[in-house]
Amino acid sequence: YNIAVLAGDGIGPEVMAEANKVLDAIASRFSLTFNRNEYAVGGFAIDTQGEALPPATLAGCEAADAILFGSIGGPKWDTLPLEKRPERAALLTLRSHFDLFSNLRPAKIYPGLEALSPLRADIAASGVDVLVVRELTSGIYFGQPKGREGEGDDEFAYDTMRYTRAEIERIARSAFEAASRRNNKVTSVDKANVLVTSRLWREVTEEVAKDYPQVTLEHIYIDNATMQVMKNPAQFDVMLCSNLFGDIISDECAMMTGSMGLLASASMNSAGFGLYEPAGGSAPDIAGQGIANPIAQILSAAMMLRFSFDEAEAADAIERAVVATLEAKILTAELRMPGATGQAATTQNVGDAVV
Amino acid sequence: YNIAVLAGDGIGPEVMAEANKVLDAIASRFSLTFNRNEYAVGGFAIDTQGEALPPATLAGCEAADAILFGSIGGPKWDTLPLEKRPERAALLTLRSHFDLFSNLRPAKIYPGLEALSPLRADIAASGVDVLVVRELTSGIYFGQPKGREGEGDDEFAYDTMRYTRAEIERIARSAFEAASRRNNKVTSVDKANVLVTSRLWREVTEEVAKDYPQVTLEHIYIDNATMQVMKNPAQFDVMLCSNLFGDIISDECAMMTGSMGLLASASMNSAGFGLYEPAGGSAPDIAGQGIANPIAQILSAAMMLRFSFDEAEAADAIERAVVATLEAKILTAELRMPGATGQAATTQNVGDAVV
Ligand SMILES: CC(C)[C@H](C(=O)O)[C@@H](O)C(=O)O
Ligand SMILES: CC(C)[C@H](C(=O)O)[C@@H](O)C(=O)O
């Protein structure tokens, strides 16, 4: 398998090193070959090559079977014009260029780590395991027209939220397929009492549901969804969202677990090509200290094996090793309970344990 | 003062009766006169007059100094076409007709009620007191064009998010004015890394901030905001939001308190005319049983006194009476701790105690 490795900024390179060690272990255990080529991306690419997504990086991604992505951005590049910043110029461009419409963001509270959740103890212990399926290449992120016109007080700005039937159908199928492999429930998040886009979203989702009679479909308004995620997250299995609502709900779900350093994500197109990245950011405040949690990056590699390479056994092996590492309490600082004894594990310790 | 009283559906009439009792007590204590006229609205108006906002109701509101609103809607009217449903036909129409652009939604965790919050005990006890200031008459709710076109797979729907400089400026001023009377901090919520509307929002907010040197202004992305509300809500004083983001964040803030039955809201125009309503809904499941919490409705009346009638002392008196009622543990069922002894208070008991 050919992998384009884009470690990026901040903690990206450190946690990527651990994911690479885990892939080496998988290669020998399962007799697989991973050809990995590293490319510059984000702030590092701006500093060294003048742009966040250099042509060589894009070409390298095109030649690969999947992209293993670290994280990008940081205060150093925040003063650039928006279009040049790492998040826009690299991440949104990659999503759009490769038509990575299907974004899977699992969020679960691991047994033993309930106390890290910002939710009340009984809610955190109720068995929270949500998969947010977010549409990633359309909606108000990319809808045209978008712009600014007029002068003085009458100056105005506008963005267009827009979805075609075909765009809704394919992401709805992703959600129903995922629910079929999980707990057979899809909750579709919209604002159908206000948005015309949401009404079409609801209609198409209902139609797709007919092809999955074993899966239950519910609809919820985005405002109510943010309440229910807090009050009773265990009620959700798969949450199906448009681009903007998925951005909001997936972050709320990630925070609810209290352990962002454990959360991976996949962004895929219909050919199975995908970009795999941790849910957390580049965390410049702790970069270079060897204390960042590499598990989200390691689990992103596992998602890559599962979804782009169809190597479910290898992916299972990584996920089991991660659970065993957590159970053995080999934990980086941010996962330790107040008053825990002994030393926090380093980034390397955790990588070694998973290996 | 002339008040149009629109009790509406579900628990609306029961809790409105208690707010009226409190207004009677205020009238005699502060030598004020409240001329109250009741009008049909919502599902009740559909059933009795064929539409959710009959002409007589709108005329009555136009003749009044303020609208005291209960709550509307319920399963009975959910099968109507969207444009005829109570929420759209009455509430969105009233907001737009009276240009009620400034929506204030306070959310606080009352001392003694921390355990009701779905947040972890230490977070719930950290002193949470947020005011969401939401723009209510523009943005993607009302932006044109909005529609549906095309056929088959290519059929598409669209909504327009749109803000003028003047619209942003006036709601930003509401937020800074409110912060000046509170803890001098405004957190403006946007998605400026993706939306052109948000970039104008940020620019105008920065300009307005110059007129309030004592107030600190921070910007936060909506996705991060949903995380921070959960992780550390005590960091917020005033949260300034567009229509859609305010819908989402204000509901998350309301849920975070765990006591929706205590939350009031104000929706005002630039002439000081306003609509005052509880944050919770019509709660058809508990309607007619005399167990609904009237405090949100009573505090809505207090906001009316403060903002539309400039009767701050009268408003203070109501708010003190509510705190005293809570401290005396005269609580409706949903506010009682698990294992509380004695009987839950009825809707009437709570109204009497506040009186
Ligand atoms: C960086 C930003 C543009 C991006 C988004 O809004 O999609 C991020 O928040 C995410 O969720 O991946
Ligand atoms: C009923 C609905 C249209 C309304 C809104 O979205 O504004 C409600 O959620 C609110 O927040 O008042």
XYZ file of C-alpha atoms and ligand atoms in Angstrom:
734
model
C 0.000 0.000 0.000
C 1.233 3.468 -0.917
C 0.717 6.019 1.817
C 1.292 9.760 1.585
C 2.410 10.805 5.072
C 1.664 14.474 5.867
C 2.787 15.045 9.451
C 2.310 18.826 9.428
C 2.809 21.164 12.366
C 2.908 21.180 16.152
C 2.636 17.716 17.657
C 2.043 16.235 14.153
C 5.587 14.897 13.566
C 5.925 13.379 17.073
C 2.657 11.488 17.035
C 3.177 10.459 13.393
C 6.476 8.793 14.395
C 4.520 6.528 16.758
C 1.857 5.742 14.127
C 4.696 4.760 11.775
C 6.143 2.395 14.386
C 2.733 0.781 14.745
C 2.427 0.410 10.959
C 5.874 -1.256 10.924
C 4.683 -3.746 13.514
C 1.521 -4.404 11.512
C 3.558 -4.866 8.327
C 5.622 -7.678 9.821
C 2.770 -9.301 11.743
C 0.350 -9.330 8.785
C 2.923 -9.568 5.972
C 1.901 -6.280 4.420
C 4.065 -3.651 2.747
C 3.520 0.038 3.391
C 5.406 2.354 1.034
C 5.420 5.645 2.859
C 6.433 8.960 1.326
C 6.572 12.062 3.481
C 5.411 15.429 2.186
C 5.413 18.927 3.618
C 2.040 20.453 4.509
C 0.606 23.346 6.534
C 2.733 25.919 8.282
C 5.895 23.859 7.776
C 5.257 23.883 4.005
C 4.617 27.640 4.080
C 7.929 28.179 5.860
C 9.951 25.871 3.619
C 8.178 26.061 0.246
C 6.037 29.183 0.385
C 2.593 27.579 0.416
C 0.514 25.318 2.649
C -0.117 22.690 -0.010
C 2.855 22.623 -2.419
C 2.380 20.973 -5.843
C 4.744 18.118 -4.899
C 2.569 17.326 -1.877
C -0.607 17.263 -3.933
C 1.092 15.104 -6.588
C 2.325 12.738 -3.861
C -1.203 12.415 -2.487
C -2.537 11.712 -5.964
C -0.033 8.929 -6.432
C -0.893 7.320 -3.075
C -3.644 4.921 -1.973
C -4.379 6.987 1.141
C -3.234 10.057 3.064
C -2.154 9.743 6.673
C -2.469 13.278 7.997
C -1.078 14.746 11.222
C -2.265 18.216 12.147
C -1.653 21.713 10.855
C -1.691 25.339 11.857
C -0.566 27.429 14.808
C -0.312 31.043 15.968
C 2.683 31.659 13.679
C 0.485 31.450 10.556
C -2.726 32.980 11.950
C -1.952 36.440 10.657
C -1.787 35.320 7.025
C -4.712 36.153 4.761
C -7.406 33.540 5.257
C -6.949 31.870 1.866
C -3.282 31.192 2.582
C -3.675 29.814 6.078
C -2.920 26.121 6.630
C -6.519 25.097 7.459
C -8.004 26.630 4.319
C -5.193 26.284 1.834
C -4.304 22.707 2.757
C -7.166 20.940 4.535
C -10.219 22.375 2.759
C -8.392 22.107 -0.568
C -7.517 18.438 -0.021
C -11.121 17.637 0.967
C -12.464 19.308 -2.125
C -9.768 18.123 -4.561
C -10.234 14.445 -3.686
C -14.012 14.740 -3.213
C -13.690 13.408 0.350
C -17.388 13.830 1.049
C -17.765 11.216 3.765
C -16.285 12.234 7.088
C -16.490 9.702 9.941
C -15.813 10.990 13.449
C -16.247 8.410 16.190
C -16.489 9.664 19.782
C -16.645 7.255 22.655
C -16.027 7.336 26.362
C -13.550 4.563 27.160
C -14.201 2.455 30.272
C -12.004 3.762 33.057
C -11.778 7.260 31.578
C -15.293 8.406 32.498
C -14.011 10.910 35.043
C -12.286 12.917 32.299
C -15.617 13.695 30.656
C -17.043 17.144 31.442
C -20.413 15.443 31.806
C -22.008 14.427 35.097
C -20.718 11.091 36.359
C -23.938 9.143 35.708
C -24.162 10.457 32.134
C -20.486 9.766 31.408
C -20.964 6.198 32.655
C -24.058 5.531 30.544
C -22.210 3.891 27.625
C -21.432 6.677 25.181
C -20.355 5.575 21.688
C -21.382 7.917 18.866
C -20.281 8.059 15.242
C -20.778 11.429 13.575
C -21.080 11.075 9.794
C -20.485 14.523 8.335
C -20.862 15.678 4.731
C -17.526 17.318 3.967
C -17.412 18.785 0.460
C -20.593 20.799 0.018
C -23.089 22.849 2.024
C -22.282 26.354 3.201
C -18.532 25.628 3.148
C -18.383 25.503 -0.636
C -21.782 26.804 -1.867
C -21.734 29.651 -4.384
C -22.297 32.576 -4.466
C -20.263 33.751 -1.474
C -19.120 37.337 -1.264
C -19.305 40.888 -0.139
C -20.971 43.876 -1.785
C -22.128 47.432 -1.224
C -20.804 50.378 0.734
C -21.087 51.920 4.194
C -23.900 50.720 6.436
C -25.485 48.881 3.514
C -22.392 46.802 2.845
C -23.358 43.161 3.137
C -21.778 39.732 3.063
C -23.360 36.432 2.092
C -22.760 32.707 2.003
C -24.854 30.065 0.284
C -25.916 26.814 1.896
C -26.657 24.451 -0.969
C -27.203 20.726 -1.380
C -28.171 18.578 -4.344
C -30.240 15.432 -3.981
C -27.238 13.353 -5.132
C -24.941 14.910 -2.520
C -27.399 14.187 0.261
C -28.052 10.681 -0.965
C -24.425 9.581 -0.935
C -23.681 10.858 2.565
C -26.952 9.384 3.843
C -25.849 6.015 2.421
C -22.545 6.342 4.288
C -24.481 6.866 7.500
C -26.855 3.946 6.956
C -23.988 1.634 5.945
C -22.120 2.595 9.099
C -25.211 2.132 11.273
C -25.732 -1.333 9.749
C -22.317 -2.330 11.110
C -23.066 -0.719 14.499
C -26.355 -0.388 16.383
C -28.772 0.190 13.515
C -29.829 3.703 14.376
C -29.349 6.906 12.383
C -30.225 10.302 13.849
C -30.274 12.915 11.118
C -29.515 16.441 12.319
C -31.104 19.374 10.511
C -33.024 22.635 10.920
C -35.993 21.675 8.750
C -38.247 24.176 10.539
C -36.211 27.017 9.032
C -33.974 25.858 6.163
C -35.126 24.736 2.728
C -31.866 22.775 2.405
C -32.837 20.829 5.532
C -36.215 19.966 4.084
C -34.596 18.368 1.036
C -32.096 16.714 3.403
C -34.955 15.171 5.386
C -36.791 13.987 2.261
C -33.763 12.307 0.729
C -32.766 10.733 4.030
C -36.248 9.220 4.325
C -35.916 7.758 0.834
C -32.484 6.252 1.496
C -33.841 4.765 4.729
C -36.176 2.544 2.706
C -33.145 0.586 1.502
C -32.138 -0.159 5.104
C -35.257 -1.557 6.757
C -33.273 -2.835 9.767
C -32.009 0.684 10.577
C -34.168 3.128 12.541
C -34.136 6.729 11.319
C -34.873 9.695 13.571
C -34.685 13.425 12.833
C -33.560 16.052 15.295
C -33.129 19.812 15.015
C -29.547 21.041 15.441
C -30.476 23.183 18.464
C -32.077 20.239 20.211
C -29.168 17.993 19.154
C -26.660 20.129 21.085
C -28.900 19.703 24.129
C -29.367 15.954 23.784
C -25.631 15.312 23.297
C -25.146 16.830 26.727
C -28.173 15.358 28.456
C -28.260 11.831 27.103
C -25.487 11.030 24.611
C -25.988 7.270 25.001
C -29.209 7.576 22.965
C -27.161 8.120 19.784
C -25.553 5.585 17.486
C -24.866 7.337 14.152
C -25.502 11.085 13.786
C -25.872 12.154 10.147
C -25.010 15.813 9.549
C -24.450 18.392 6.845
C -21.029 20.037 6.656
C -21.697 22.934 9.077
C -23.880 21.022 11.545
C -21.363 18.155 11.516
C -18.543 20.574 12.301
C -20.463 21.732 15.364
C -21.861 18.421 16.598
C -18.655 16.438 16.068
C -16.707 18.896 18.191
C -19.336 18.802 20.906
C -19.222 14.984 20.836
C -15.416 15.006 20.921
C -15.349 17.302 23.938
C -17.995 15.240 25.694
C -15.590 12.288 25.817
C -13.038 14.433 27.647
C -10.247 12.646 25.800
C -9.680 14.331 22.456
C -6.239 12.701 22.205
C -7.963 9.364 21.562
C -10.209 10.401 18.676
C -9.452 9.589 15.036
C -11.299 10.516 11.864
C -11.639 9.398 8.265
C -12.558 11.498 5.215
C -13.310 9.357 2.188
C -14.438 9.578 -1.392
C -16.553 7.051 -3.291
C -13.485 5.210 -4.627
C -12.358 4.388 -1.074
C -9.497 6.874 -1.163
C -9.243 8.686 2.134
C -7.502 11.142 4.398
C -7.070 9.983 8.001
C -6.375 12.421 10.804
C -6.694 12.912 14.562
C -9.699 14.940 15.797
C -7.567 17.260 17.927
C -5.443 20.087 16.584
C -1.713 20.740 16.302
C -1.481 21.726 19.999
C 1.510 24.063 19.589
C 1.597 24.636 23.353
C 2.829 21.094 24.032
C 4.682 20.423 20.767
C 8.269 19.142 20.927
C 8.051 17.989 24.538
C 7.345 14.329 23.891
C 4.160 14.423 25.975
C 1.452 14.484 23.285
C -0.880 11.513 23.084
C -0.200 9.524 19.889
C -3.319 7.343 20.150
C -5.548 9.500 17.924
C -2.881 9.317 15.207
C -2.457 5.560 15.695
C -6.227 5.020 15.504
C -6.309 7.161 12.354
C -3.872 4.660 10.824
C -6.216 1.865 11.930
C -9.146 3.589 10.195
C -6.990 3.832 7.051
C -6.337 0.088 7.157
C -10.031 -0.615 7.638
C -11.610 1.761 5.157
C -9.069 2.373 2.379
C -7.175 -0.946 2.446
C -9.937 -3.266 3.629
C -7.523 -4.812 6.159
C -10.034 -5.268 8.949
C -7.935 -7.761 10.922
C -4.968 -5.429 11.011
C -7.220 -2.553 12.066
C -8.783 -4.704 14.792
C -5.317 -5.613 16.059
C -4.381 -1.951 16.458
C -7.643 -1.102 18.188
C -7.237 -4.026 20.612
C -3.675 -2.914 21.355
C -4.903 0.601 22.112
C -7.542 -0.673 24.530
C -4.924 -2.887 26.211
C -2.595 0.098 26.550
C -5.341 2.164 28.184
C -6.286 -0.729 30.465
C -2.642 -1.097 31.479
C -2.827 2.602 32.493
C 0.001 3.579 30.189
C -1.395 7.079 29.912
C -0.065 10.440 28.795
C -0.506 13.257 31.288
C -3.848 14.588 30.053
C -5.538 11.189 30.559
C -4.439 10.714 34.166
C -6.867 11.155 37.032
C -6.109 13.866 39.582
C -3.935 12.241 42.227
C -2.693 9.363 40.033
C 0.598 7.938 41.294
C 3.748 7.215 39.283
C 4.889 8.999 36.155
C 2.831 9.954 33.127
C 3.748 8.014 29.995
C 5.584 9.838 27.198
C 4.501 9.892 23.556
C 7.100 7.162 22.884
C 6.041 5.012 25.847
C 2.500 4.905 24.525
C 3.663 4.104 20.984
C 5.912 1.321 22.297
C 3.091 -0.137 24.367
C 0.759 -0.274 21.365
C 3.521 -1.861 19.249
C -48.630 49.820 30.604
C -50.485 47.974 27.861
C -49.554 44.328 27.581
C -50.649 41.891 24.888
C -50.852 38.518 26.634
C -50.391 35.556 24.269
C -50.502 32.424 26.415
C -50.548 29.935 23.532
C -50.476 26.153 23.819
C -49.500 23.381 26.213
C -48.370 24.679 29.584
C -48.614 28.293 28.292
C -51.976 29.179 29.898
C -51.111 27.607 33.290
C -47.779 29.341 33.715
C -49.173 32.607 32.328
C -51.799 32.592 35.094
C -48.985 32.678 37.670
C -47.111 35.451 35.853
C -50.342 37.460 35.876
C -50.679 36.965 39.635
C -47.134 38.254 40.087
C -47.867 41.278 37.872
C -50.941 41.996 40.022
C -48.775 41.970 43.141
C -46.239 44.261 41.451
C -49.025 46.627 40.360
C -50.204 47.174 43.923
C -46.760 47.244 45.514
C -45.275 49.721 42.990
C -48.493 51.607 42.121
C -48.381 50.607 38.467
C -51.236 49.771 36.131
C -51.014 46.886 33.703
C -53.755 46.780 31.077
C -53.673 43.225 29.840
C -55.494 41.987 26.755
C -55.411 38.297 25.890
C -55.113 37.103 22.295
C -55.150 33.692 20.667
C -51.887 32.444 19.167
C -50.318 29.204 17.928
C -52.174 25.915 17.778
C -55.046 27.277 19.842
C -55.512 30.069 17.276
C -55.341 27.564 14.413
C -58.067 25.487 16.067
C -60.332 28.428 16.915
C -59.619 30.958 14.151
C -57.943 29.012 11.378
C -54.461 30.515 11.588
C -51.571 30.675 14.048
C -51.394 34.477 14.107
C -54.899 35.888 13.477
C -55.198 39.547 12.388
C -56.819 40.504 15.722
C -53.792 39.113 17.575
C -51.338 41.053 15.439
C -53.439 44.227 15.808
C -53.541 43.705 19.582
C -49.751 43.365 19.687
C -49.381 46.531 17.617
C -51.541 48.447 20.069
C -49.558 47.201 23.098
C -46.330 48.377 24.747
C -45.020 44.822 25.004
C -45.958 41.198 24.313
C -45.918 38.639 27.118
C -45.697 35.333 25.302
C -46.293 31.831 26.639
C -45.343 28.952 24.380
C -46.740 27.444 21.207
C -46.894 24.258 19.192
C -47.358 20.578 19.838
C -47.732 17.246 18.024
C -51.307 18.110 16.996
C -50.086 20.790 14.558
C -46.832 19.144 13.410
C -48.391 17.647 10.312
C -49.412 21.018 8.894
C -47.377 22.459 6.028
C -44.334 24.215 7.479
C -45.530 27.749 6.679
C -48.724 27.212 8.678
C -47.183 25.666 11.762
C -47.265 27.686 14.987
C -43.481 28.213 15.235
C -43.154 29.641 11.746
C -46.490 31.325 11.229
C -46.616 32.977 14.641
C -43.184 33.234 16.241
C -40.955 33.930 13.216
C -43.601 36.293 11.841
C -43.809 38.281 15.081
C -40.009 38.555 15.270
C -39.807 39.835 11.746
C -42.912 42.062 11.830
C -41.777 43.989 14.904
C -38.073 43.907 13.920
C -37.218 42.191 17.215
C -33.552 41.861 16.296
C -32.091 41.707 19.809
C -32.688 38.424 21.584
C -31.361 38.102 25.136
C -31.185 34.596 26.602
C -29.666 34.421 30.070
C -28.571 31.001 31.356
C -27.316 30.566 34.867
C -26.843 27.749 37.314
C -28.622 28.736 40.522
C -26.865 28.014 43.819
C -28.335 24.819 45.251
C -29.404 23.491 41.856
C -25.939 22.490 40.602
C -26.748 18.788 40.779
C -29.420 19.200 38.064
C -26.825 20.283 35.525
C -25.683 17.548 33.119
C -22.151 18.865 33.627
C -19.575 17.369 35.988
C -20.027 18.567 39.560
C -16.906 20.758 39.648
C -17.876 22.484 36.378
C -21.492 23.021 37.462
C -20.235 24.594 40.693
C -17.803 26.967 38.979
C -20.177 29.948 38.862
C -21.969 29.738 35.521
C -23.829 32.875 34.427
C -23.967 33.463 30.672
C -26.052 35.859 28.600
C -26.488 34.837 24.970
C -27.226 37.862 22.760
C -28.638 36.489 19.514
C -29.446 38.370 16.298
C -33.043 37.388 15.580
C -34.333 38.918 12.349
C -31.691 38.278 9.710
C -29.008 35.743 8.776
C -29.874 32.404 7.210
C -33.379 32.470 8.762
C -34.574 35.270 6.519
C -31.855 35.699 3.837
C -32.982 35.602 0.217
C -32.826 33.732 -2.119
C -34.071 30.510 -0.507
C -35.542 27.785 -2.659
C -35.491 24.569 -4.558
C -34.768 23.960 -8.233
C -33.973 21.281 -10.785
C -35.025 17.691 -11.310
C -33.971 14.190 -10.328
C -30.483 13.726 -8.843
C -29.598 17.292 -9.800
C -32.450 18.788 -7.832
C -30.994 21.182 -5.295
C -32.080 23.367 -2.409
C -30.439 26.500 -1.077
C -30.570 29.030 1.740
C -28.739 32.330 1.974
C -26.856 33.500 5.035
C -26.677 37.249 4.725
C -25.794 40.170 7.019
C -25.440 43.878 6.429
C -22.970 46.009 8.343
C -25.885 47.882 9.965
C -27.526 44.638 11.139
C -24.308 43.428 12.710
C -23.590 46.770 14.295
C -26.890 47.059 16.125
C -26.766 43.557 17.624
C -23.095 44.037 18.570
C -24.128 47.211 20.421
C -26.792 45.234 22.305
C -24.099 42.798 23.397
C -21.622 45.477 24.495
C -24.347 47.399 26.333
C -25.349 44.224 28.165
C -21.732 43.365 28.991
C -21.233 46.879 30.404
C -23.978 46.136 32.932
C -22.497 42.689 33.678
C -18.880 41.516 33.703
C -17.469 43.509 30.796
C -16.661 40.621 28.487
C -18.095 39.839 25.051
C -17.275 36.584 23.274
C -18.340 36.797 19.652
C -19.165 33.444 18.072
C -18.533 32.972 14.353
C -17.015 30.709 11.718
C -14.686 33.282 10.194
C -12.351 30.574 8.888
C -15.072 29.487 6.450
C -17.871 32.068 6.123
C -17.601 35.470 4.443
C -20.539 36.618 6.588
C -18.490 35.801 9.669
C -15.568 37.847 8.445
C -17.772 40.940 8.135
C -19.263 40.032 11.528
C -15.791 40.003 13.088
C -14.783 43.290 11.449
C -17.891 45.185 12.561
C -17.704 43.719 16.065
C -14.108 44.966 16.357
C -15.238 48.446 15.314
C -18.120 48.564 17.791
C -15.722 47.393 20.514
C -13.795 50.666 20.194
C -16.781 52.486 21.713
C -16.615 50.241 24.806
C -12.998 50.376 25.972
C -13.866 48.834 29.336
C -15.292 45.711 27.672
C -12.994 42.893 26.522
C -13.823 41.335 23.151
C -12.856 37.782 22.211
C -13.713 35.776 19.112
C -14.432 32.065 19.071
C -15.386 29.658 16.304
C -18.811 28.074 16.701
C -17.351 24.545 16.788
C -14.964 25.487 19.558
C -17.752 27.393 21.344
C -19.861 24.232 21.720
C -16.812 22.605 23.313
C -15.992 25.449 25.665
C -19.601 25.768 26.892
C -19.267 22.194 28.095
C -15.726 22.327 29.387
C -15.570 25.712 31.065
C -18.813 27.713 30.859
C -17.744 30.039 33.675
C -15.301 31.716 31.249
C -18.230 33.383 29.455
C -20.106 36.564 30.302
C -21.923 37.706 27.128
C -21.883 35.508 24.012
C -22.707 37.471 20.841
C -24.159 35.314 18.071
C -25.777 35.444 14.650
C -29.284 34.032 14.311
C -28.334 30.408 13.553
C -25.323 30.191 15.860
C -27.360 31.826 18.641
C -30.128 29.275 18.183
C -27.568 26.501 18.719
C -25.473 28.039 21.501
C -28.410 29.364 23.514
C -29.979 25.916 23.618
C -26.702 24.339 24.646
C -26.346 26.966 27.399
C -29.942 26.411 28.516
C -29.439 22.655 28.767
C -26.166 23.111 30.609
C -28.034 24.732 33.496
C -30.227 21.636 33.851
C -33.170 23.829 34.755
C -34.872 25.025 31.588
C -37.998 25.884 33.584
C -36.125 28.841 35.108
C -34.948 30.501 31.892
C -36.597 33.603 30.418
C -35.853 35.510 27.231
C -36.410 38.922 25.674
C -36.658 39.814 21.989
C -36.535 43.570 21.416
C -36.496 46.162 18.683
C -34.712 49.498 18.721
C -37.766 51.330 20.092
C -37.742 49.176 23.242
C -40.793 47.192 22.189
C -40.342 43.549 23.027
C -41.663 40.022 23.162
C -40.904 38.144 26.383
C -41.071 34.367 26.571
C -39.767 31.345 28.487
C -36.833 29.469 26.948
C -38.529 26.075 27.203
C -41.292 24.866 24.921
C -45.005 24.163 25.313
C -44.300 20.773 26.979
C -47.561 19.127 25.863
C -46.651 15.983 27.841
C -47.176 17.730 31.181
C -49.786 20.335 30.163
C -52.979 20.626 32.200
C -51.607 18.799 35.234
C -50.651 21.848 37.297
C -47.043 20.662 37.629
C -45.255 22.936 35.126
C -42.700 25.383 36.495
C -44.015 28.980 36.129
C -40.688 30.646 36.994
C -39.479 31.079 33.396
C -42.756 32.841 32.582
C -42.539 34.971 35.721
C -38.938 35.956 34.938
C -40.037 36.799 31.383
C -42.460 39.301 32.921
C -39.558 40.686 34.978
C -37.495 41.151 31.816
C -40.461 42.983 30.275
C -40.552 45.359 33.236
C -36.826 45.956 33.010
C -36.349 46.344 29.262
C -39.619 47.625 27.811
C -40.988 49.584 30.794
C -37.730 50.639 32.437
C -39.114 49.552 35.836
C -35.866 48.155 37.205
C -36.993 48.145 40.847
C -40.091 46.134 40.053
C -38.010 43.706 37.989
C -35.493 43.372 40.819
C -38.302 42.637 43.255
C -39.542 39.749 41.114
C -36.054 38.338 40.666
C -35.388 38.489 44.408
C -38.702 36.760 45.081
C -37.773 33.979 42.662
C -34.404 33.425 44.357
C -36.138 33.375 47.756
C -38.639 30.810 46.458
C -35.824 28.576 45.213
C -33.916 28.987 48.467
C -37.039 28.042 50.406
C -37.046 24.839 48.322
C -40.522 25.492 46.962
C -39.719 23.496 43.850
C -41.726 21.860 41.087
C -40.956 18.200 40.491
C -38.293 18.614 37.792
C -36.103 20.761 40.098
C -36.063 18.337 43.026
C -33.001 16.262 43.799
C -33.330 12.491 43.669
C -34.448 11.383 47.139
C -35.878 14.769 48.179
C -38.473 14.410 50.942
C -41.937 15.986 51.109
C -44.151 16.874 48.185
C -43.178 18.678 45.001
C -44.707 22.163 44.684
C -47.460 22.713 42.129
C -47.477 25.454 39.503
C -49.795 27.452 41.785
C -47.678 26.885 44.908
C -44.658 28.383 43.164
C -46.659 31.341 41.829
C -48.086 31.985 45.313
C -44.634 31.841 46.880
C -43.256 34.398 44.424
C -46.268 36.651 45.033
C -10.229 24.145 10.274
C -11.690 24.187 9.866
C -11.854 24.820 8.516
C -12.311 22.771 9.919
C -13.771 22.789 9.511
O -14.534 23.685 9.877
O -14.176 21.834 8.822
C -12.210 22.091 11.295
O -12.963 22.782 12.255
C -12.714 20.674 11.178
O -13.759 20.347 11.749
O -12.039 19.859 10.496
C -39.066 27.292 16.674
C -37.800 27.753 15.987
C -38.109 28.314 14.617
C -37.026 28.743 16.861
C -35.751 29.218 16.192
O -35.032 28.426 15.547
O -35.438 30.407 16.318
C -36.628 28.199 18.247
O -35.743 27.129 18.142
C -36.016 29.313 19.054
O -34.812 29.230 19.348
O -36.735 30.273 19.397
